[in-house]
XYZ file of C-alpha atoms in Angstrom:
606
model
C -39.538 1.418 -1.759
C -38.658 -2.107 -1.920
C -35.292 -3.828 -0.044
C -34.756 -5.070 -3.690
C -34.578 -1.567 -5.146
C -32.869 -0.196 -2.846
C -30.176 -2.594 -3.529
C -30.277 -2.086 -7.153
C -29.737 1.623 -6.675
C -27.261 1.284 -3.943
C -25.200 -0.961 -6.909
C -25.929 1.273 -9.685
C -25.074 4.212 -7.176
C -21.429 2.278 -6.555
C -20.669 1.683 -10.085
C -19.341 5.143 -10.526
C -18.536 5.268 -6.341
C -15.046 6.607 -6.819
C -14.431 6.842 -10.246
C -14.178 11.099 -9.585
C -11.444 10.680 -7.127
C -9.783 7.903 -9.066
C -9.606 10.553 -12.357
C -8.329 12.904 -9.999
C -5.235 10.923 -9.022
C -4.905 9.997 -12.516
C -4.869 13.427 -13.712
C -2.239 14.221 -11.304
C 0.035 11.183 -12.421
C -0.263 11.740 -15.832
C -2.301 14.349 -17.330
C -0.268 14.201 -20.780
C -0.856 10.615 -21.883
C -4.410 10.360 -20.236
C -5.641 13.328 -23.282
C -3.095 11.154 -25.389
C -5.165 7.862 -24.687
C -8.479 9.617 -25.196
C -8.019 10.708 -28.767
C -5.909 8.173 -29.878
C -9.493 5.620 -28.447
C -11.716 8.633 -29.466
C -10.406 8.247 -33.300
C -10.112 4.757 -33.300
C -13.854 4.552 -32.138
C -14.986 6.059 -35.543
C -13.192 3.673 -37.605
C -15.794 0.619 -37.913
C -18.939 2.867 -39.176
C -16.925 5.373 -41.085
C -15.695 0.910 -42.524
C -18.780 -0.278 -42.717
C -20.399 3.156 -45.182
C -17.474 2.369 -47.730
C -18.037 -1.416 -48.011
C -21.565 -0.768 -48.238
C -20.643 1.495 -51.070
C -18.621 -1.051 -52.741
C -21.365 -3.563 -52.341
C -23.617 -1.506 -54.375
C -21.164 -0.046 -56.813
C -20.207 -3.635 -58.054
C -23.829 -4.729 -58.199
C -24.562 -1.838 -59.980
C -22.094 -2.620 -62.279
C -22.522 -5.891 -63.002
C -21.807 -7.015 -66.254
C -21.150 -4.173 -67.476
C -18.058 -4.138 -69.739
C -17.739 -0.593 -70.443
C -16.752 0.162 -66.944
C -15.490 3.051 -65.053
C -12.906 1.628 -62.831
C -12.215 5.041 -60.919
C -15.082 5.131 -58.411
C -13.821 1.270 -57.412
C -10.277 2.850 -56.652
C -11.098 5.550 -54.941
C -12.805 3.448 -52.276
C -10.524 1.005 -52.275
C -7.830 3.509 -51.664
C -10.337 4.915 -48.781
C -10.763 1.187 -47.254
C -7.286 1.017 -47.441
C -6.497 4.342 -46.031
C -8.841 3.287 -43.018
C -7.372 0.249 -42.535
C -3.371 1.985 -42.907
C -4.630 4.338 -40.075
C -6.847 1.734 -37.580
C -3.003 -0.249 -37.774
C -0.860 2.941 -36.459
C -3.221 3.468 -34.040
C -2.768 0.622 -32.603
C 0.639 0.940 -32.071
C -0.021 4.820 -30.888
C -2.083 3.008 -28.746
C 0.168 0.705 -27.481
C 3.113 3.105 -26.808
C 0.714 5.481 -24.797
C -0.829 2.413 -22.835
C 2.829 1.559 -21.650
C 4.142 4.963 -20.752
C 0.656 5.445 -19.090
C 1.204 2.271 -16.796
C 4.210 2.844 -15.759
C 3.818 6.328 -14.611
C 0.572 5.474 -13.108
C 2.287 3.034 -11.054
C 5.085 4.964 -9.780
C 2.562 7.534 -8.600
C 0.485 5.022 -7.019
C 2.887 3.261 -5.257
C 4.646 6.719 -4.538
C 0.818 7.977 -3.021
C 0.561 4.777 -0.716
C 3.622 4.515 0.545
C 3.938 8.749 1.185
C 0.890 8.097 3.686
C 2.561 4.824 5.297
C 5.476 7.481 6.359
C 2.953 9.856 7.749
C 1.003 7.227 9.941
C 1.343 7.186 13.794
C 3.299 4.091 15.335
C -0.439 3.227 16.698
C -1.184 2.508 13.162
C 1.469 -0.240 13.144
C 0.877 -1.974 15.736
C -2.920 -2.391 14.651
C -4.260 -5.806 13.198
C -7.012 -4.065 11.489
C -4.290 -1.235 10.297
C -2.823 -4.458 8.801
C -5.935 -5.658 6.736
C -6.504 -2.775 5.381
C -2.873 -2.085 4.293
C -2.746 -5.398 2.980
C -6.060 -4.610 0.885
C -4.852 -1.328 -0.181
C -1.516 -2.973 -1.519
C -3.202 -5.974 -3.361
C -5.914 -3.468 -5.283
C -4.905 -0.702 -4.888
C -2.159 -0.446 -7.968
C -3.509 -2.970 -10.574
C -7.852 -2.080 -9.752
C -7.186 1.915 -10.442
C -4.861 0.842 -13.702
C -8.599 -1.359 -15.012
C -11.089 1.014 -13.830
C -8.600 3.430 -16.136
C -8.189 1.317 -19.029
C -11.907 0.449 -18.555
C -12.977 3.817 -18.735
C -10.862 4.715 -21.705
C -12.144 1.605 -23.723
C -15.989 2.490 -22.873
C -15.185 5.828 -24.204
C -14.217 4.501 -27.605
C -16.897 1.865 -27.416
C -19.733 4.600 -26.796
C -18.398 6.950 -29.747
C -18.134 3.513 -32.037
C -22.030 2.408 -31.061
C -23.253 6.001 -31.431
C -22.193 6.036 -34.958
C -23.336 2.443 -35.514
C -26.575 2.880 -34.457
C -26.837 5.884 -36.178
C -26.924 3.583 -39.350
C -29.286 1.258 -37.824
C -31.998 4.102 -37.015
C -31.897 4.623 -40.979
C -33.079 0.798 -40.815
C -35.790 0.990 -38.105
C -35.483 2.401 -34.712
C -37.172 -0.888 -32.917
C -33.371 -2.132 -33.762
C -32.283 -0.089 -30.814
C -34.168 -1.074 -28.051
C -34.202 -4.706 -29.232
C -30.305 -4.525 -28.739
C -30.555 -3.212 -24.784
C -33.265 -5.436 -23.567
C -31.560 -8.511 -24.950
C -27.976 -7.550 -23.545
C -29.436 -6.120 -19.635
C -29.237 -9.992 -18.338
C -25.619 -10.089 -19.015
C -24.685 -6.829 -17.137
C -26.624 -7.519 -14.337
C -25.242 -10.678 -13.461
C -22.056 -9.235 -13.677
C -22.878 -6.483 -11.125
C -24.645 -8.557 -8.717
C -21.517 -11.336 -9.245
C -18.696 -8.670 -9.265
C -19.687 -7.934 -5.815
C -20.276 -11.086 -4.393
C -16.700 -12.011 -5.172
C -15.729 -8.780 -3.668
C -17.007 -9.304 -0.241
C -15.844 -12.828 -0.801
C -12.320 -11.287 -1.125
C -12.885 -8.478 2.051
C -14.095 -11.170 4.052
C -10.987 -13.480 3.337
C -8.469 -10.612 4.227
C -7.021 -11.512 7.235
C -6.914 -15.979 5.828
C -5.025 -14.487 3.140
C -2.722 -12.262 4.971
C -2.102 -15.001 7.016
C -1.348 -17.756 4.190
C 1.511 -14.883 3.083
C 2.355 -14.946 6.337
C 3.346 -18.590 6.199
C 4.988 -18.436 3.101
C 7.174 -16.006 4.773
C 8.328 -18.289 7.077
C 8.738 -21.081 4.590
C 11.096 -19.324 2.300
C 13.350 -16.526 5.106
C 15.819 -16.689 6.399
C 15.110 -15.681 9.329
C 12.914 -18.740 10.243
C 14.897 -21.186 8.323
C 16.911 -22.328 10.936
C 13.942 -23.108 13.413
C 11.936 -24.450 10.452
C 14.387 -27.563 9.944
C 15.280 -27.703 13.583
C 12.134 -28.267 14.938
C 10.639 -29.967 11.589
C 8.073 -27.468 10.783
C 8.047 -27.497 7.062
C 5.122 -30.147 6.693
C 2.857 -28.933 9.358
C 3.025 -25.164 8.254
C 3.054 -26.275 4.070
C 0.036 -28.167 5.273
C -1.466 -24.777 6.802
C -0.686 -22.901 4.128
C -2.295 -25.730 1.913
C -5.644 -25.555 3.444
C -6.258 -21.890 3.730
C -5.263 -21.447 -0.085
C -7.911 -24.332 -0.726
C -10.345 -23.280 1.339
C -10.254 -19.841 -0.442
C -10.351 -21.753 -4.159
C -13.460 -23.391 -2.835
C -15.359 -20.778 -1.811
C -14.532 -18.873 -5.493
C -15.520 -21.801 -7.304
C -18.786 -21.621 -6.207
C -19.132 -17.884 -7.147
C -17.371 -18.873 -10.388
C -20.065 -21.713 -11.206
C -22.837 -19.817 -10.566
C -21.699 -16.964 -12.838
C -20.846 -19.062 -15.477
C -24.984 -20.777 -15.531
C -25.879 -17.129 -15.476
C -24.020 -15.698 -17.795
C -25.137 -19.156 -20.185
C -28.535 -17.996 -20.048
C -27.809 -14.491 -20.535
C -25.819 -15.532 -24.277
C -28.639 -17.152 -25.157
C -31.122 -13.749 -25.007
C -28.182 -12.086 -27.104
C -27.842 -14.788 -29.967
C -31.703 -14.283 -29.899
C -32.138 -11.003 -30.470
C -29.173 -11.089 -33.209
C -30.994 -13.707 -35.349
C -34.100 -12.054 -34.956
C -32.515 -8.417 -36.575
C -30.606 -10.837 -39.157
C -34.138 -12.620 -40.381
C -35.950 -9.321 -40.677
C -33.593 -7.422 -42.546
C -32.750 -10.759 -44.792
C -36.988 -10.575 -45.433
C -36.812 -6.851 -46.495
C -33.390 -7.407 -49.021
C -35.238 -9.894 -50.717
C -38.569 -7.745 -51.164
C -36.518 -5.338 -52.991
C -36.899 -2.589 -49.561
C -33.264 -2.581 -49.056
C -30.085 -2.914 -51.110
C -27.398 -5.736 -51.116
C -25.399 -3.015 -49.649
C -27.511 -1.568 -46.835
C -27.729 -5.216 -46.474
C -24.189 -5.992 -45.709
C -23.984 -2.594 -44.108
C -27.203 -3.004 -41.584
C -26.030 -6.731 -40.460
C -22.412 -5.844 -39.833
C -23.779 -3.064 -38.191
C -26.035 -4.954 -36.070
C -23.529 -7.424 -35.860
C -21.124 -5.413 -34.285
C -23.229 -3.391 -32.400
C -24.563 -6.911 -30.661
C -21.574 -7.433 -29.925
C -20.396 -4.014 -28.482
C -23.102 -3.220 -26.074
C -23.053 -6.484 -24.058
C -19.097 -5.238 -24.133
C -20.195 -1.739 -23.121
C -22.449 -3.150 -19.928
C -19.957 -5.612 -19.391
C -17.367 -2.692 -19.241
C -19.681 -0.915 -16.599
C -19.844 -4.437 -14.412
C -16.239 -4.143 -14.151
C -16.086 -0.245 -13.582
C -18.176 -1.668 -10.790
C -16.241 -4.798 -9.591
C -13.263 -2.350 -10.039
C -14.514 0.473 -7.961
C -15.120 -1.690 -5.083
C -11.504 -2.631 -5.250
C -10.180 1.002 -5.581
C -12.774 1.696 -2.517
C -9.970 -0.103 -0.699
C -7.062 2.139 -1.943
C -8.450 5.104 -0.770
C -9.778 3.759 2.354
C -5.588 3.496 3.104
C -5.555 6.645 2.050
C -8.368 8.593 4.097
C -6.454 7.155 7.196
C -5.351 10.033 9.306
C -2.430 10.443 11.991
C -3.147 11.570 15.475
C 0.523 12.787 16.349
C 0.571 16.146 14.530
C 1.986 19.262 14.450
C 0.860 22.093 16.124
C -0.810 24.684 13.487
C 1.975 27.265 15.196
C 4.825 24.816 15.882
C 7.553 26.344 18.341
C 11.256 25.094 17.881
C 13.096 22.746 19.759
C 14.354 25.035 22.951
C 18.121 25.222 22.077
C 20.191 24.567 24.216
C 17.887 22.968 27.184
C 18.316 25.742 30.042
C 15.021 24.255 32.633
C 15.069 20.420 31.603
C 12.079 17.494 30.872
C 9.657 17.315 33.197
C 6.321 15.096 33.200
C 3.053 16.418 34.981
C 0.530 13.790 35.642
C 1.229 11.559 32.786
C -1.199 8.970 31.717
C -1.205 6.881 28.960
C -3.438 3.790 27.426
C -2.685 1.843 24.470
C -5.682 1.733 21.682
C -7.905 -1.033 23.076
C -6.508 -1.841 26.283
C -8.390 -2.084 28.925
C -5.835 -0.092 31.685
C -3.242 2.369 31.079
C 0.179 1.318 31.158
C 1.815 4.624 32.727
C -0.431 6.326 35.308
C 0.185 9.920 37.063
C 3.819 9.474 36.153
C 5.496 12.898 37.609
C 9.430 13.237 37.185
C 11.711 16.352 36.281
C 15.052 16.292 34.406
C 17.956 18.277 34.192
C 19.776 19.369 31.171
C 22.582 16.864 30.909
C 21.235 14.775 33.099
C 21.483 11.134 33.081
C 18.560 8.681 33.880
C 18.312 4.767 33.570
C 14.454 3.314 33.518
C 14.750 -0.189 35.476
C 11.468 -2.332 36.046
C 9.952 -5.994 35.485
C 9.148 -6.426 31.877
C 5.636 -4.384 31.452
C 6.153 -1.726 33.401
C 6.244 0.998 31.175
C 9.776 1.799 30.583
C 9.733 1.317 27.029
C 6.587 3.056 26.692
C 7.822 6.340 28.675
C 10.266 6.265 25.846
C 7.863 6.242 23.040
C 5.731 9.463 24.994
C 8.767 11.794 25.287
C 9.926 10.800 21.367
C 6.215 11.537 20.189
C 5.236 8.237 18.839
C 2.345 8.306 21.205
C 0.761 11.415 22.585
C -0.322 11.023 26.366
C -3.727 10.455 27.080
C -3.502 13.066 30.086
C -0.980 15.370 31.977
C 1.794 16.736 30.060
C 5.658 16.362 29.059
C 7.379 19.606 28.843
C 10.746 20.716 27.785
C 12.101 24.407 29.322
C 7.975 24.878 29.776
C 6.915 23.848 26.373
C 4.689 21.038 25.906
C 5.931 18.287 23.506
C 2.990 18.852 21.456
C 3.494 22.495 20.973
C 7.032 21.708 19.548
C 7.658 20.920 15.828
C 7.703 17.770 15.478
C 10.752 17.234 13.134
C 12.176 19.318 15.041
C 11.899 17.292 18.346
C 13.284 14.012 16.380
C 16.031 15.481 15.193
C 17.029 16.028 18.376
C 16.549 12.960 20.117
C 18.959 10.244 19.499
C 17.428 6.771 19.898
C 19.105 3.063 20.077
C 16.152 0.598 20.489
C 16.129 -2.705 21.402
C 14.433 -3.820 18.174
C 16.798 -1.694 15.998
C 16.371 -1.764 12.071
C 18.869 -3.820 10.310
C 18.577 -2.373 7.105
C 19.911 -4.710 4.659
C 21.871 -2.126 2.843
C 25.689 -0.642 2.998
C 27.394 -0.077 6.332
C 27.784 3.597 5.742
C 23.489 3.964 5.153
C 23.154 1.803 8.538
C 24.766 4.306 10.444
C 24.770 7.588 8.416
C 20.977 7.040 8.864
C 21.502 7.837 12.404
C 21.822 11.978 10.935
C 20.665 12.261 7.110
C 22.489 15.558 7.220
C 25.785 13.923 7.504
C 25.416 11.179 5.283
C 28.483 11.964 3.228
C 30.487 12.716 5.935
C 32.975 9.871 6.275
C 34.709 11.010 8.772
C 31.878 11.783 11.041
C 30.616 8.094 10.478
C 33.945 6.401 11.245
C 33.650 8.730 14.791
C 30.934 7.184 15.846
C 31.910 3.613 14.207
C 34.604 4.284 16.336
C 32.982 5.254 19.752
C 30.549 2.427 19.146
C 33.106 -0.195 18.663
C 31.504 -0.908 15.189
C 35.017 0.108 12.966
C 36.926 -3.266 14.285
C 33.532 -5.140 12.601
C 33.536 -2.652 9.260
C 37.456 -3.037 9.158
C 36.536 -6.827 8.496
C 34.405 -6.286 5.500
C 36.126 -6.381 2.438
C 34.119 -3.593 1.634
C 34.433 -1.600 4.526
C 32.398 0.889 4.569
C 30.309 0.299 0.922
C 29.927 -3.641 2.017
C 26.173 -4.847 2.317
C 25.203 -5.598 5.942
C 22.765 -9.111 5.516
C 21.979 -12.109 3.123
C 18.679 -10.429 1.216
C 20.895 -9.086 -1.464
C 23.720 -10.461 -3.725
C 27.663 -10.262 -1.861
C 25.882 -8.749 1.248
C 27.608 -9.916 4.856
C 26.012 -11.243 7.493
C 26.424 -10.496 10.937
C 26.501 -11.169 14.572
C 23.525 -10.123 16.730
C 26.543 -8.448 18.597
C 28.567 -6.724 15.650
C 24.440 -5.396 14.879
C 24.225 -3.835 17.874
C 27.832 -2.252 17.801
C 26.309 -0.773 14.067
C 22.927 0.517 16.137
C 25.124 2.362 18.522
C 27.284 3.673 16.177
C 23.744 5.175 14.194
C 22.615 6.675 17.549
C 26.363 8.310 18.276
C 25.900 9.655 15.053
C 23.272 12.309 16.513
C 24.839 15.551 18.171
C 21.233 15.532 19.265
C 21.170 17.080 23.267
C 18.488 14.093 24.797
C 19.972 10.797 24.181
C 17.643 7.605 24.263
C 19.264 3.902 24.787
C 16.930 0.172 25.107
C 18.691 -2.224 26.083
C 21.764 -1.150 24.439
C 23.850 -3.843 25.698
C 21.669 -6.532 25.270
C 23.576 -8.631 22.135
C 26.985 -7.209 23.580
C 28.976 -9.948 25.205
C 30.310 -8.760 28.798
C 34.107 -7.633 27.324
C 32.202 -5.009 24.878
C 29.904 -4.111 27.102
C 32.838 -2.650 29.413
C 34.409 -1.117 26.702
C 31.779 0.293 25.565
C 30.625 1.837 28.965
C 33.964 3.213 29.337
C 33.308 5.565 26.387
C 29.605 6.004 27.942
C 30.258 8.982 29.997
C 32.249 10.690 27.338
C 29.997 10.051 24.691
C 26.740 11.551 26.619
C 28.613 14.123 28.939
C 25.961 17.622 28.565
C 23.225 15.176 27.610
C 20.018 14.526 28.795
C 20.198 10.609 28.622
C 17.500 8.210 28.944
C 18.592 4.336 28.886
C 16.614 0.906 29.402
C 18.505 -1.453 31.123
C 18.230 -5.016 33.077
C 22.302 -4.894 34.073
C 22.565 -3.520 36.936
C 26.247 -2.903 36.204
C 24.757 -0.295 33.673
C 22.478 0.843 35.567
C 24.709 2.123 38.571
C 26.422 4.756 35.854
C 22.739 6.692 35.639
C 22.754 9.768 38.061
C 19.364 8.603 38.771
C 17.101 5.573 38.938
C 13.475 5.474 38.218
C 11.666 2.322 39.227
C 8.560 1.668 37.775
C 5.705 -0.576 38.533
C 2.594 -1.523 37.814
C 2.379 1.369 35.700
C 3.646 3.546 38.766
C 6.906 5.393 39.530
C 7.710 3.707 42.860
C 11.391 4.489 43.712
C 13.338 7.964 42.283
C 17.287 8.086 43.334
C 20.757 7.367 42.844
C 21.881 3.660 43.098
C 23.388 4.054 47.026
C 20.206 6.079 48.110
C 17.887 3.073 46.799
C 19.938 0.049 47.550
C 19.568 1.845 51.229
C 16.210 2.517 50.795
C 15.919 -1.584 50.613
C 12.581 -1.904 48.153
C 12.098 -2.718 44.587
C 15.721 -2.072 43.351
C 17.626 -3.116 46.079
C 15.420 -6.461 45.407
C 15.757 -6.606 42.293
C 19.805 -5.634 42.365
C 20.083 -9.059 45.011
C 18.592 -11.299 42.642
C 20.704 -10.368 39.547
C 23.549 -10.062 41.741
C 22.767 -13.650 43.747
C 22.899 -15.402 40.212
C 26.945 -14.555 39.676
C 27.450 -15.755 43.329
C 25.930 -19.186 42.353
């Protein structure tokens, strides 16, 4: 077999590629008004033959009657009343039509958007931090609601358009049968170039992902807030409107030459098809006139070929798209097929409550996806319930990432992390989040009410205003709230009408006041100072001990001042545990820390 026909099978092959699954996820959005659509189309579809029969009757009726003044005007009313009847009921469905369409879309939409984003949540961190994870997100969210929605539409509308040329060629066999294939060969040139230029534009599109992701990117930073401030300061806006410019053009380039060839194509196509209608016109104008055929079947056969020339180039052009479409959709479900590594265990255990043996870590190595070394290697440590321990270490070490092992965004590669004997994997993993409170660095600042920012800390409790003014209060975050004229219902940030902004301090006071709002036993803080100025800092550390007192804390840290609360120390680096101990054992003990703990402390001296 030929490279060429393979290819043509391969597309013929794809034009139905996913239209199964696609149904499938249709059906379960919205069984009710996909039936509805079909018969409302199925009916309609009959309309133009069942048209075409009754002016073909009045044709002949009034030729029949010609002249004749003793006339019989009840035949010509009854098919008027029929043509009008037809007409009355091809209006309403229309607007059946039309009502159905809408409620369709929209809960197609809903579903799809609900589908996509319900596999977003279930996605490892990995996932996220993944360029490619990126393209094909960004793929999945630019087809993957509108391309489904046309393949649907498109299907429903070649549904109605194969019942409608059924029955007109139905009347056309009466004529002659060579009518038929006269009809295909002259409309094939049309649907094949719009297979062959459907996909070109498609791989056009795949290929132009990451450009296009990127000119978004830019127009991000043109119109945010967040960049605004650098934008102007260090005069940005031309160069990156240029960027932005020439990736947008560079794309319009590269589709106007797809677009240009089509268009000669399909030019050269319309000709075959005006062709092959004048031809069927001439020959059944030749057999009228010899008296073969009536004035009716006249009127009846050209309409019908008429329309029929015009639905089957529709029909294959119908089955381009389904094909265009489905390599679209491909994209959708290529989001969806991705699968998450960090799973539960088919017989979870609970989370050991309370913590009687403590955390310990066996040999643990870990490697992110595509580095080339690991970033923690034959880590070993053991923790006590209750047990405080600060992480310090040059940036890179692996601090941050020995928090993202014991939380389960990350699995290790090798060794194991235990809790009272149970391997971290082994334990639900719902279970394990719930109770772990975490403070990041890189907090969320959810642009929403102060009382979601923190109550999001334990979903349980979100109504519970007095439990979220507790830890307001512990955090230092109620002197910020009790500024909002709001209080507690204000919006925190500028994306939304009246919302506040704030300090990258009176943030961080609203992060620690989410994390106190965990009665979760292990306890995990980054950098949980790092926006505080020094005064909050020491208040806040004065509630520290309270706050965590029975449990098992974890906390990132560069000030030393913070650091000296931990019961112990563990010094990483170069992916390596080097020091374990309290901070008078290691500032004895004269290596890394006690280094480290001169230099920070040599820069207040200056």
């Amino acid at each position: 077999m030929s490279l060429r026909s393979l290819t043509s099978s391969r597309r013929i092959r794809d034009i139905f590629g996913n239209t199964t699954q696609l149904l499938r996820l249709v059906w379960q959005a919205t069984p009710l008004y996909l039936v509805l659509s079909l018969i409302v189309t199925g009916v309609k579809a009959l309309l133009p033959a069942l048209m075409l029969v009754v002016n073909k009757a009045i044709v002949d009726l009034v030729i029949a009657n010609w002249g004749n003044s003793d006339l019989d005007w009840q035949p010509f009313i009854d098919l008027v009343v029929m043509r009008f009847a037809l007409s009355l009921l091809g209006g309403i469905l229309n607007q059946v039509n039309l009502y159905v369409s809408q409620i369709f879309n929209d809960k197609f939409v809903l579903y799809a958007n609900y589908v996509l984003l319900e596999k977003a949540i279930q996605l490892d961190l990995a996932h996220f931090e993944s360029a490619e994870f990126y393209d094909t997100l960004s793929r999945a969210q630019s087809s993957g609601i509108s391309y489904p929605q046309k393949v649907v539409k498109t299907i429903t509308a070649l549904f109605g358009q194969a019942l409608t040329l059924v029955s007109l060629l139905g009347l056309l066999i009466q004529f002659n049968w060579t009518i038929v294939p006269l009809l295909f060969f002259t409309s094939l040139p049309s649907f094949w170039t719009s297979v062959i230029y459907s996909g070109r534009r498609y791989w056009m599109m795949r290929r132009e992902t990451q450009a296009g992701r990127l000119s978004d990117y830019l127009k991000q930073v043109l119109t945010q807030q967040s960049f605004a401030k650098e934008v102007r300061l260090f005069n940005l806006g031309e160069h990156l409107l240029r960027e932005w410019r020439g990736i947008r053009q560079d794309f319009n380039s590269k589709s106007a030459v797809i677009a240009e060839r089509y268009a000669k194509m399909r030019g050269i196509s319309g000709v075959l098809v005006s062709i092959g209608f004048y031809f069927a016109y001439g020959w059944t104008l030749v057999r009228t006139v010899a008296g073969q055929i009536s004035v009716g079947d006249f009127t009846m056969y050209t309409g019908a070929f008429s329309q029929s020339q015009e639905l089957l180039p529709a029909i294959l052009q119908n089955i381009a798209q389904i094909y265009e479409s489905n390599l679209y959709v491909s994209q959708f479900f290529e989001f969806l097929s991705l699968k998450p590594q960090v799973i539960d265990a088919v017989y979870a255990e609970p989370f050991p409550q309370p913590i009687r043996k403590g955390l310990v870590l066996q040999d643990v190595t870990f490697t992110y996806p595509g580095a080339s070394k690991p970033t923690l290697c034959n880590l070993n440590l053991q923790i006590k319930p209750g047990e405080s321990i600060a992480l310090v270490g040059l940036n890179g070490a692996g601090k941050t990432t020995l928090l993202k092992l014991i939380t389960r965004l990350y699995d290790v590669e090798s060794g194991m992390i235990t809790i009272d004997d149970i391997p971290l994997q082994n334990i639900s993993l719902p279970e394990l989040r719930n109770n772990i409170g975490v403070l990041n660095q890189d907090f969320a600042r959810y642009q929403l009410s102060a009382k979601d920012n923190i109550s999001f800390g334990n979903l349980t409790k979100r109504d519970n205003l007095a439990l979220i003014e507790e830890a307001a209060i512990n955090a230092g975050a109620n002197r910020v709230i009790e500024t909002l004229e709001e209080g507690y219902q204000a919006i925190l940030g500028k994306m939304f009408k009246g919302g506040v902004e704030l300090s990258g301090g009176q943030w961080q006071k609203i992060g620690m006041a989410r994390a106190f709002m965990s009665n979760a036993p292990i306890l995990i803080l980054d950098e949980p100072t790092a926006a505080l100025d020094a005064i909050a800092e020491y208040e806040l550390f004065e509630k520290f001990r309270a706050l965590t007192a029975g449990k098992m804390t974890f906390f990132v840290s560069h000030r030393f001042s913070t650091v000296q609360l931990a019961d112990r120390i563990v010094v990483l680096e170069n992916s390596r545990i080097v020091e374990v101990g309290s901070h008078q054992e290691l500032m004895s003990n004269k290596g890394l820390y006690a280094q480290m703990f001169g230099l920070q402390a040599s820069s207040y001296n200056l």
